Coordinates of C-alpha atoms in Angstrom, one line a residue:
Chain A
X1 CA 0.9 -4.7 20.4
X2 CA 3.5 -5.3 17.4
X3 CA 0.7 -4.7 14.9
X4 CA 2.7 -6.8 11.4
X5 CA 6.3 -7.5 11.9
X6 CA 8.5 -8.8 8.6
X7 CA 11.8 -10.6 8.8
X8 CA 14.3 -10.1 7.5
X9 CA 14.5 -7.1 6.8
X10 CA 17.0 -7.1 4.3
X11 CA 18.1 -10.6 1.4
X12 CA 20.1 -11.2 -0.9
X13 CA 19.6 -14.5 -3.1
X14 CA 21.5 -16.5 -6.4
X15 CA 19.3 -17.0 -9.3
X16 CA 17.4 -20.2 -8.2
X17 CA 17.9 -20.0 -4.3
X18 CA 14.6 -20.5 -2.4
X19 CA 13.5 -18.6 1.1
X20 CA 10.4 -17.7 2.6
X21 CA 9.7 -14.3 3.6
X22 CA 7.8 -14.4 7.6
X23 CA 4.8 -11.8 8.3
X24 CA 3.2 -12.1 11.5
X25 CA 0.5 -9.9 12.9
X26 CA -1.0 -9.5 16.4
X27 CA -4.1 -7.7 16.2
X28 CA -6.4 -11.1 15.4
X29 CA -7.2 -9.7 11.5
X30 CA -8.7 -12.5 9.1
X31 CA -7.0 -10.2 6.0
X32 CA -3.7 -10.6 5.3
X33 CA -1.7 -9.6 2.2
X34 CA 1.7 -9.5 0.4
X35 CA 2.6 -6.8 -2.1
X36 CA 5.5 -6.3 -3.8
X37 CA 6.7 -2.3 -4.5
X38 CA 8.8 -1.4 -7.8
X39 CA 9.8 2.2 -8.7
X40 CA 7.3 3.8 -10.7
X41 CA 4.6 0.6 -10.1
X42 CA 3.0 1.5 -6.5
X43 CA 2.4 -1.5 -4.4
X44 CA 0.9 -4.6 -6.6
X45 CA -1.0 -7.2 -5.5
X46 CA 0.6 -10.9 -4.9
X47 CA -1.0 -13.0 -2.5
X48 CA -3.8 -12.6 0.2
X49 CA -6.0 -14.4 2.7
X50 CA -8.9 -13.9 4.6
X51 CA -8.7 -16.7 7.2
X52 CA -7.0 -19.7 8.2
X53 CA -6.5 -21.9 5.3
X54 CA -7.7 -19.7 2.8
X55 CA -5.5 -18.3 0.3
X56 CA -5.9 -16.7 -3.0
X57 CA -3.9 -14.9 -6.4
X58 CA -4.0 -11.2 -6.9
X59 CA -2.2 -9.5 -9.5
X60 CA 1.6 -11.1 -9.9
X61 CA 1.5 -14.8 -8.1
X62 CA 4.3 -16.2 -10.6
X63 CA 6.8 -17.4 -8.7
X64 CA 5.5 -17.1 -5.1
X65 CA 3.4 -19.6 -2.8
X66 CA 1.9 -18.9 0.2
X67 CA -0.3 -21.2 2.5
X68 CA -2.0 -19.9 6.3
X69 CA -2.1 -22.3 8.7
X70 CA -2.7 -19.6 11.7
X71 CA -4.7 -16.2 12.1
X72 CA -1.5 -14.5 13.0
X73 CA 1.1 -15.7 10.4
X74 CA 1.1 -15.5 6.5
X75 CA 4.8 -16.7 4.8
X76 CA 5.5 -16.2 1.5
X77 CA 7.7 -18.5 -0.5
X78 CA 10.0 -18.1 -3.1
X79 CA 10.7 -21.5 -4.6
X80 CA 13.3 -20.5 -7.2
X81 CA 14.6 -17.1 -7.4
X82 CA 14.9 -14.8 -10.2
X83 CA 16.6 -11.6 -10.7
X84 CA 12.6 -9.9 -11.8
X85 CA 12.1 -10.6 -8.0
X86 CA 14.3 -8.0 -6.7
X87 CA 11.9 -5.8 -4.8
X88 CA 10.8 -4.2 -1.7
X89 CA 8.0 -6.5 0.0
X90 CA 5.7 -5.4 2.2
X91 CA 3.1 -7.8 4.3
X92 CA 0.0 -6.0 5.1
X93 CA -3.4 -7.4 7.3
X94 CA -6.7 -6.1 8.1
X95 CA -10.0 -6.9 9.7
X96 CA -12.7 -7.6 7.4
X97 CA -15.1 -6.3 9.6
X98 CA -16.5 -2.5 9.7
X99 CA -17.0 -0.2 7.3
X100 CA -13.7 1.4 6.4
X101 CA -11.4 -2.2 6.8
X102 CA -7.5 0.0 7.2
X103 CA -5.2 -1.8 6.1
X104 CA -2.1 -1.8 8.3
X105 CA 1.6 -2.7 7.0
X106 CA 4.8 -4.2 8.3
X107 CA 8.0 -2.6 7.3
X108 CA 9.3 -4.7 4.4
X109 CA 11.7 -7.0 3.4
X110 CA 14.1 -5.3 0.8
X111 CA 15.2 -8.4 -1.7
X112 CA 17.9 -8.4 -4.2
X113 CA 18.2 -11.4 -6.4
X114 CA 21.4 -11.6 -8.3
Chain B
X1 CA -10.5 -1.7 -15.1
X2 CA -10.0 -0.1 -12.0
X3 CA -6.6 2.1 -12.1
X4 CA -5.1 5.0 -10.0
X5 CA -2.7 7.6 -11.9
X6 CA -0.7 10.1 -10.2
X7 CA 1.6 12.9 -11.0
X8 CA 5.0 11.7 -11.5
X9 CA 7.4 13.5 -8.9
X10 CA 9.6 14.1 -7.5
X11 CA 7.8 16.9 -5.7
X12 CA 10.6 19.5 -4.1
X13 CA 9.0 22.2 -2.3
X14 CA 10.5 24.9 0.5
X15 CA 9.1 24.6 3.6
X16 CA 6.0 26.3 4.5
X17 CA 4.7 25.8 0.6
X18 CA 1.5 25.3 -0.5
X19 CA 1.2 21.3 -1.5
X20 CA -0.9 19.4 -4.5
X21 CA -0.7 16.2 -5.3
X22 CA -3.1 15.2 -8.0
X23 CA -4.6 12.3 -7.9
X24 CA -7.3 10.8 -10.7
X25 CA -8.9 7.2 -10.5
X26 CA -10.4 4.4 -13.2
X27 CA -13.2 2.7 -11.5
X28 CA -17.1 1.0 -12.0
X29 CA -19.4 2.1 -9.0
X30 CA -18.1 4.0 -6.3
X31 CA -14.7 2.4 -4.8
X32 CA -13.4 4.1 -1.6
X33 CA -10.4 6.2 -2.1
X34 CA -7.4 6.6 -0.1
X35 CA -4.1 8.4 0.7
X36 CA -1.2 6.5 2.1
X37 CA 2.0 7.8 3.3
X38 CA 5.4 6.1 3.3
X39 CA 8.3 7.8 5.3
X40 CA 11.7 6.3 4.5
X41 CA 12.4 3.0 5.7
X42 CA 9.0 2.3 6.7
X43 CA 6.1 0.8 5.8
X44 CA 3.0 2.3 4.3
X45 CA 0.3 4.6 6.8
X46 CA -3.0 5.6 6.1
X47 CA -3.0 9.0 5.9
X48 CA -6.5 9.9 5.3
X49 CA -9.9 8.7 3.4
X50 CA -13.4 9.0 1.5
X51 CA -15.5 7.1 1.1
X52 CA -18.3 8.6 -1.2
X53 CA -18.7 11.2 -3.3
X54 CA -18.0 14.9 -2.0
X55 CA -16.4 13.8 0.9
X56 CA -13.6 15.3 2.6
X57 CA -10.7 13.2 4.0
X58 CA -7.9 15.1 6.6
X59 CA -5.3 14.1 9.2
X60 CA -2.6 16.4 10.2
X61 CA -3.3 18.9 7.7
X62 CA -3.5 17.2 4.6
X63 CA -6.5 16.9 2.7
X64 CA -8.5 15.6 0.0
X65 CA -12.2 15.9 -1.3
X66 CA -13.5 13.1 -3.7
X67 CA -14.8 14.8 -6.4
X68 CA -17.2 12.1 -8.7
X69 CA -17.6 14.0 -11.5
X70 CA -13.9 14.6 -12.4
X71 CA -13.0 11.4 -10.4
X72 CA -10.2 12.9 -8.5
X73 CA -8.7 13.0 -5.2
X74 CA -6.0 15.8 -4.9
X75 CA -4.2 15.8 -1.6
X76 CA -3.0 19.4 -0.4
X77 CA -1.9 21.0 2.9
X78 CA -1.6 24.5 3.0
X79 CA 2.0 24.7 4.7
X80 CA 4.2 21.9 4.6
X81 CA 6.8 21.1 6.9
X82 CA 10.5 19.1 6.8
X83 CA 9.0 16.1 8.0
X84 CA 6.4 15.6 5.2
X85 CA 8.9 14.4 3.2
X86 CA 7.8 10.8 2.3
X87 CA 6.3 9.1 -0.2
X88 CA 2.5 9.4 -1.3
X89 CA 0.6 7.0 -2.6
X90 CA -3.3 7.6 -3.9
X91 CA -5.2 4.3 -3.4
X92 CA -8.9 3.0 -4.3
X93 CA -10.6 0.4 -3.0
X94 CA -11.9 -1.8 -5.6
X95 CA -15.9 -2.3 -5.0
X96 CA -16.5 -5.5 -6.6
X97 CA -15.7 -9.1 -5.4
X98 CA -11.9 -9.3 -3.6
X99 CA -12.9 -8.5 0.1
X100 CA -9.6 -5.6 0.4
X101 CA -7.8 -5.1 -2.8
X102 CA -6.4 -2.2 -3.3
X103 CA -5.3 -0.2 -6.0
X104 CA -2.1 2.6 -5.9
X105 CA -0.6 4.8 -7.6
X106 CA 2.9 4.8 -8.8
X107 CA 3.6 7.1 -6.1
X108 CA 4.8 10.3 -5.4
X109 CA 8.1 11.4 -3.7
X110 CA 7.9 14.8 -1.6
X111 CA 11.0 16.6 -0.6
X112 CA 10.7 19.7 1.7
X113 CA 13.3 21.8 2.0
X114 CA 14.3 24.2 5.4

């Protein structure tokens, strides 16, 4: 049991490079998630999902896409980098079952953008 | 809105000190509140959690009572130890629409020293 694995773990990007950021989780949880963590900002809100082919905005979605063709996968995309995207981004899924719904995260994917 | 603020750190304590972390939330109803921990390189773990009012979370010696009427949730442990160093991050769980959206803090950074 992997729980959510990230690749790669570490990017660096030009201004206007595109990649797409892989989350993957084994534990069969509808949630998923992508935040994105700043110094002095906690974690904020980009993308989430709560099943196949079901995606929605949260707080800062400028700039990313994300799509969910699977229960265990959840990509985000960066069409055209910029250097406000350099961040630490962490991928996190949950059940959305039971009364307490823990959130469990992957490891990250440090970005620079220069 | 719903916010989370924290004390800014960082926090640099001798080992076997007495720990607070204060925590105070923004929120309509009665969101669930919780306290994640981030060790370096990692990913965020739940450390503990409350769910209503005058609860007490714990795990591994930390804890934190959700107190309604100053809408707080302090995290302490009575002796902390080299490996508590980490990142904290105070979280609520928004009540209203959003299935899982969370809230943090900015954070706080904890450095025990031997």
């Amino acid at each position: 049991n992997a729980g959510v694995t990230q690749t790669p773990k570490f990017q660096v990007l030009k201004t206007g490079q595109s990649m797409t950021l892989q989350c993957a989780q084994d534990m069969n949880h509808e949630y998923m998630s992508w935040y994105r963590q700043d110094p002095g900002m906690g974690l904020r809100l980009i993308h989430y999902s709560v099943g196949a082919g079901i995606t929605d905005q949260g707080e800062v979605p400028n700039g990313y896409n994300v799509s969910r063709s699977t229960t265990e996968d959840f990509p985000l995309r960066l069409l055209s980098a910029a250097p406000s995207q350099t961040s630490v981004y962490f991928c996190a899924s949950s059940s959305l079952t039971g009364p307490y719904n823990e959130q469990f995260f992957g490891p990250g994917t440090r970005l620079t953008v220069l | 809105g719903n916010s989370v603020t924290q004390m800014e750190g960082p926090v640099t304590l001798s080992e076997e000190a007495f720990l607070t972390i204060n925590c105070t939330y923004t929120a309509t109803g009665y969101p669930s509140l919780f306290w994640y921990v981030q060790y370096p390189g990692e990913g965020l773990q739940l450390l503990l959690k409350a769910t209503k009012a005058d609860d007490k979370g714990s795990n591994k010696g930390f804890e934190a009572t959700y107190r309604k009427e100053t809408t707080s949730f302090h995290l302490e442990k009575g002796s902390v130890q080299v490996s508590d160093s980490a990142v904290y991050f105070c979280a609520l769980r928004r009540v209203s629409g959003g299935y899982n959206k969370l809230i943090f803090g900015a954070g706080t950074r904890l450095a025990v020293h031997p």
